[in-house]
PDB file of C-alpha atoms in Angstrom:
ATOM      1  CA  MET A 752      97.199  14.782 -59.464  1.00  0.00           C
ATOM      2  CA  LEU A 753      99.401  11.717 -59.716  1.00  0.00           C
ATOM      3  CA  PHE A 754      96.804  10.066 -61.950  1.00  0.00           C
ATOM      4  CA  LEU A 755      96.890  13.028 -64.340  1.00  0.00           C
ATOM      5  CA  VAL A 756     100.659  13.014 -64.375  1.00  0.00           C
ATOM      6  CA  SER A 757     100.753   9.322 -65.258  1.00  0.00           C
ATOM      7  CA  LYS A 758      98.248   9.805 -68.108  1.00  0.00           C
ATOM      8  CA  LEU A 759      99.886  12.872 -69.600  1.00  0.00           C
ATOM      9  CA  MET A 760     103.539  11.812 -69.401  1.00  0.00           C
ATOM     10  CA  PRO A 761     105.298   8.714 -70.604  1.00  0.00           C
ATOM     11  CA  ARG A 762     105.443   6.004 -67.993  1.00  0.00           C
ATOM     12  CA  PHE A 763     109.174   6.227 -67.320  1.00  0.00           C
ATOM     13  CA  ILE A 764     108.910   9.923 -66.430  1.00  0.00           C
ATOM     14  CA  ALA A 765     105.754   9.405 -64.388  1.00  0.00           C
ATOM     15  CA  ARG A 766     107.346   6.653 -62.315  1.00  0.00           C
ATOM     16  CA  SER A 767     110.398   8.705 -61.425  1.00  0.00           C
ATOM     17  CA  LEU A 768     108.228  11.734 -60.710  1.00  0.00           C
ATOM     18  CA  ALA A 769     105.958   9.619 -58.523  1.00  0.00           C
ATOM     19  CA  VAL A 770     108.934   8.345 -56.535  1.00  0.00           C
ATOM     20  CA  ILE A 771     110.116  11.901 -55.932  1.00  0.00           C
ATOM     21  CA  LEU A 772     106.633  13.223 -55.047  1.00  0.00           C
ATOM     22  CA  LEU A 773     105.871  10.364 -52.680  1.00  0.00           C
ATOM     23  CA  GLY A 774     109.321  10.222 -51.132  1.00  0.00           C
ATOM     24  CA  ALA A 775     109.949  13.952 -50.730  1.00  0.00           C
ATOM     25  CA  PRO A 776     107.817  14.534 -47.594  1.00  0.00           C
ATOM     26  CA  ILE A 777     109.411  11.581 -45.803  1.00  0.00           C
ATOM     27  CA  LEU A 778     112.901  12.512 -46.917  1.00  0.00           C
ATOM     28  CA  LEU A 779     112.349  16.151 -45.950  1.00  0.00           C
ATOM     29  CA  LEU A 780     111.667  15.137 -42.355  1.00  0.00           C
ATOM     30  CA  ILE A 781     114.787  12.982 -42.259  1.00  0.00           C
ATOM     31  CA  ILE A 782     116.922  15.656 -43.925  1.00  0.00           C
ATOM     32  CA  THR A 783     115.849  18.491 -41.638  1.00  0.00           C
ATOM     33  CA  THR A 784     116.225  16.267 -38.557  1.00  0.00           C
ATOM     34  CA  ALA A 785     119.758  15.366 -39.609  1.00  0.00           C
ATOM     35  CA  SER A 786     120.445  19.109 -40.158  1.00  0.00           C
ATOM     36  CA  PHE A 787     121.174  18.806 -43.881  1.00  0.00           C
ATOM     37  CA  ASP A 788     120.316  21.684 -46.185  1.00  0.00           C
ATOM     38  CA  PRO A 789     117.230  20.643 -48.214  1.00  0.00           C
ATOM     39  CA  THR A 790     118.295  22.787 -51.159  1.00  0.00           C
ATOM     40  CA  ARG A 791     121.576  20.966 -51.477  1.00  0.00           C
ATOM     41  CA  PHE A 792     119.979  17.576 -50.943  1.00  0.00           C
ATOM     42  CA  ALA A 793     117.287  18.165 -53.616  1.00  0.00           C
ATOM     43  CA  ARG A 794     119.732  17.711 -56.463  1.00  0.00           C
ATOM     44  CA  LEU A 795     120.652  14.154 -55.456  1.00  0.00           C
ATOM     45  CA  PRO A 796     117.514  12.355 -56.765  1.00  0.00           C
ATOM     46  CA  THR A 797     117.520  14.422 -59.946  1.00  0.00           C
ATOM     47  CA  MET A 798     121.152  13.765 -60.745  1.00  0.00           C
ATOM     48  CA  SER A 799     120.916  10.085 -59.888  1.00  0.00           C
ATOM     49  CA  GLN A 800     117.960   9.698 -62.272  1.00  0.00           C
ATOM     50  CA  HIS A 801     119.908  11.394 -65.054  1.00  0.00           C
ATOM     51  CA  ILE A 802     122.838   9.075 -64.450  1.00  0.00           C
ATOM     52  CA  GLY A 803     120.463   6.116 -64.540  1.00  0.00           C
ATOM     53  CA  LEU A 804     118.927   7.190 -67.839  1.00  0.00           C
ATOM     54  CA  LYS A 805     122.347   7.437 -69.456  1.00  0.00           C
ATOM     55  CA  SER A 806     123.929   4.315 -67.996  1.00  0.00           C
ATOM     56  CA  ARG A 807     123.985   1.039 -69.867  1.00  0.00           C
ATOM     57  CA  ALA A 808     121.937  -0.816 -67.292  1.00  0.00           C
ATOM     58  CA  VAL A 809     118.774   1.228 -67.881  1.00  0.00           C
ATOM     59  CA  GLY A 810     119.772   3.181 -70.948  1.00  0.00           C
ATOM     60  CA  LEU A 811     116.368   4.562 -71.796  1.00  0.00           C
ATOM     61  CA  SER A 812     118.004   7.511 -73.515  1.00  0.00           C
ATOM     62  CA  HIS A 813     119.911   5.106 -75.770  1.00  0.00           C
ATOM     63  CA  HIS A 814     116.746   3.482 -77.024  1.00  0.00           C
ATOM     64  CA  VAL A 815     115.130   6.868 -77.669  1.00  0.00           C
ATOM     65  CA  ILE A 816     118.159   7.935 -79.721  1.00  0.00           C
ATOM     66  CA  ASN A 817     118.124   4.595 -81.529  1.00  0.00           C
ATOM     67  CA  SER A 818     114.467   5.039 -82.476  1.00  0.00           C
ATOM     68  CA  ILE A 819     115.112   8.580 -83.747  1.00  0.00           C
ATOM     69  CA  THR A 820     118.195   7.641 -85.771  1.00  0.00           C
ATOM     70  CA  PRO A 821     117.795   4.037 -86.939  1.00  0.00           C
ATOM     71  CA  ASP A 822     120.828   4.404 -89.254  1.00  0.00           C
ATOM     72  CA  PHE A 823     123.206   4.006 -86.311  1.00  0.00           C
ATOM     73  CA  ALA A 824     123.613   0.666 -84.623  1.00  0.00           C
ATOM     74  CA  LEU A 825     122.788   0.427 -80.922  1.00  0.00           C
ATOM     75  CA  LYS A 826     126.390  -0.664 -80.318  1.00  0.00           C
ATOM     76  CA  THR A 827     127.593   2.663 -81.733  1.00  0.00           C
ATOM     77  CA  ILE A 828     125.138   4.605 -79.596  1.00  0.00           C
ATOM     78  CA  LEU A 829     126.150   2.696 -76.452  1.00  0.00           C
ATOM     79  CA  SER A 830     129.828   3.523 -76.936  1.00  0.00           C
ATOM     80  CA  GLY A 831     129.332   7.277 -76.392  1.00  0.00           C
ATOM     81  CA  PRO A 832     127.749   7.859 -72.976  1.00  0.00           C
ATOM     82  CA  PRO A 833     130.296   6.285 -70.574  1.00  0.00           C
ATOM     83  CA  SER A 834     132.395   9.470 -70.623  1.00  0.00           C
ATOM     84  CA  PHE A 835     129.300  11.566 -69.884  1.00  0.00           C
ATOM     85  CA  VAL A 836     128.276   9.203 -67.092  1.00  0.00           C
ATOM     86  CA  ALA A 837     131.756   9.476 -65.582  1.00  0.00           C
ATOM     87  CA  CYS A 838     131.526  13.290 -65.653  1.00  0.00           C
ATOM     88  CA  MET A 839     128.066  13.160 -64.082  1.00  0.00           C
ATOM     89  CA  VAL A 840     129.290  10.848 -61.319  1.00  0.00           C
ATOM     90  CA  ILE A 841     132.114  13.296 -60.572  1.00  0.00           C
ATOM     91  CA  ALA A 842     129.603  16.169 -60.594  1.00  0.00           C
ATOM     92  CA  PHE A 843     127.464  14.111 -58.214  1.00  0.00           C
ATOM     93  CA  ILE A 844     130.286  13.322 -55.774  1.00  0.00           C
ATOM     94  CA  LEU A 845     132.052  16.714 -55.635  1.00  0.00           C
ATOM     95  CA  PRO A 846     129.162  18.649 -54.039  1.00  0.00           C
ATOM     96  CA  CYS A 847     128.731  15.794 -51.557  1.00  0.00           C
ATOM     97  CA  LEU A 848     132.338  16.233 -50.460  1.00  0.00           C
ATOM     98  CA  PHE A 849     132.282  20.036 -50.647  1.00  0.00           C
ATOM     99  CA  PRO A 850     128.697  21.171 -49.840  1.00  0.00           C
ATOM    100  CA  ASP A 851     129.333  24.864 -50.527  1.00  0.00           C
ATOM    101  CA  LEU A 852     130.170  24.015 -54.123  1.00  0.00           C
ATOM    102  CA  ALA A 853     126.501  23.245 -54.871  1.00  0.00           C
ATOM    103  CA  THR A 854     125.316  26.791 -54.195  1.00  0.00           C
ATOM    104  CA  TRP A 855     128.488  28.726 -54.945  1.00  0.00           C
ATOM    105  CA  LEU A 856     127.456  30.083 -58.351  1.00  0.00           C
ATOM    106  CA  PRO A 857     123.868  31.044 -57.399  1.00  0.00           C
ATOM    107  CA  ASP A 858     125.214  32.768 -54.289  1.00  0.00           C
ATOM    108  CA  LEU A 859     127.740  34.619 -56.420  1.00  0.00           C
ATOM    109  CA  VAL A 860     125.113  35.780 -58.924  1.00  0.00           C
ATOM    110  CA  MET A 861     122.136  36.437 -56.648  1.00  0.00           C
ATOM    111  CA  GLY A 862     123.816  37.084 -53.328  1.00  0.00           C
ATOM    112  CA  ALA A 863     123.968  34.822 -50.306  1.00  0.00           C
ATOM    113  CA  ALA A 864     120.702  33.584 -48.813  1.00  0.00           C
ATOM    114  CA  VAL A 865     119.627  35.177 -45.573  1.00  0.00           C
TER     115      VAL A 865
END
């Protein structure tokens, strides 16, 4: 399955997906042993990858935008995302400090899990 994923998707998506698929069983054992909620912990790798794609160090999203709109300079494109990255870091930290915040809205809409 991992071979098909790497052939059908671009390499940057396949690598991050491979890290999650290979690391999830090991992390699940550690998470359940440490009595963390796996649902709340599952968002951490996803959010950290999104932050990484928008940060200047990796900035893969910047190069995609630059290839779509070559009229704008890369310097102009790089000046926009720091505010979004800051918001994403805050959205990453808040549920870590207040764990019930991560499932508050789904619990409100769908009812609390049994």
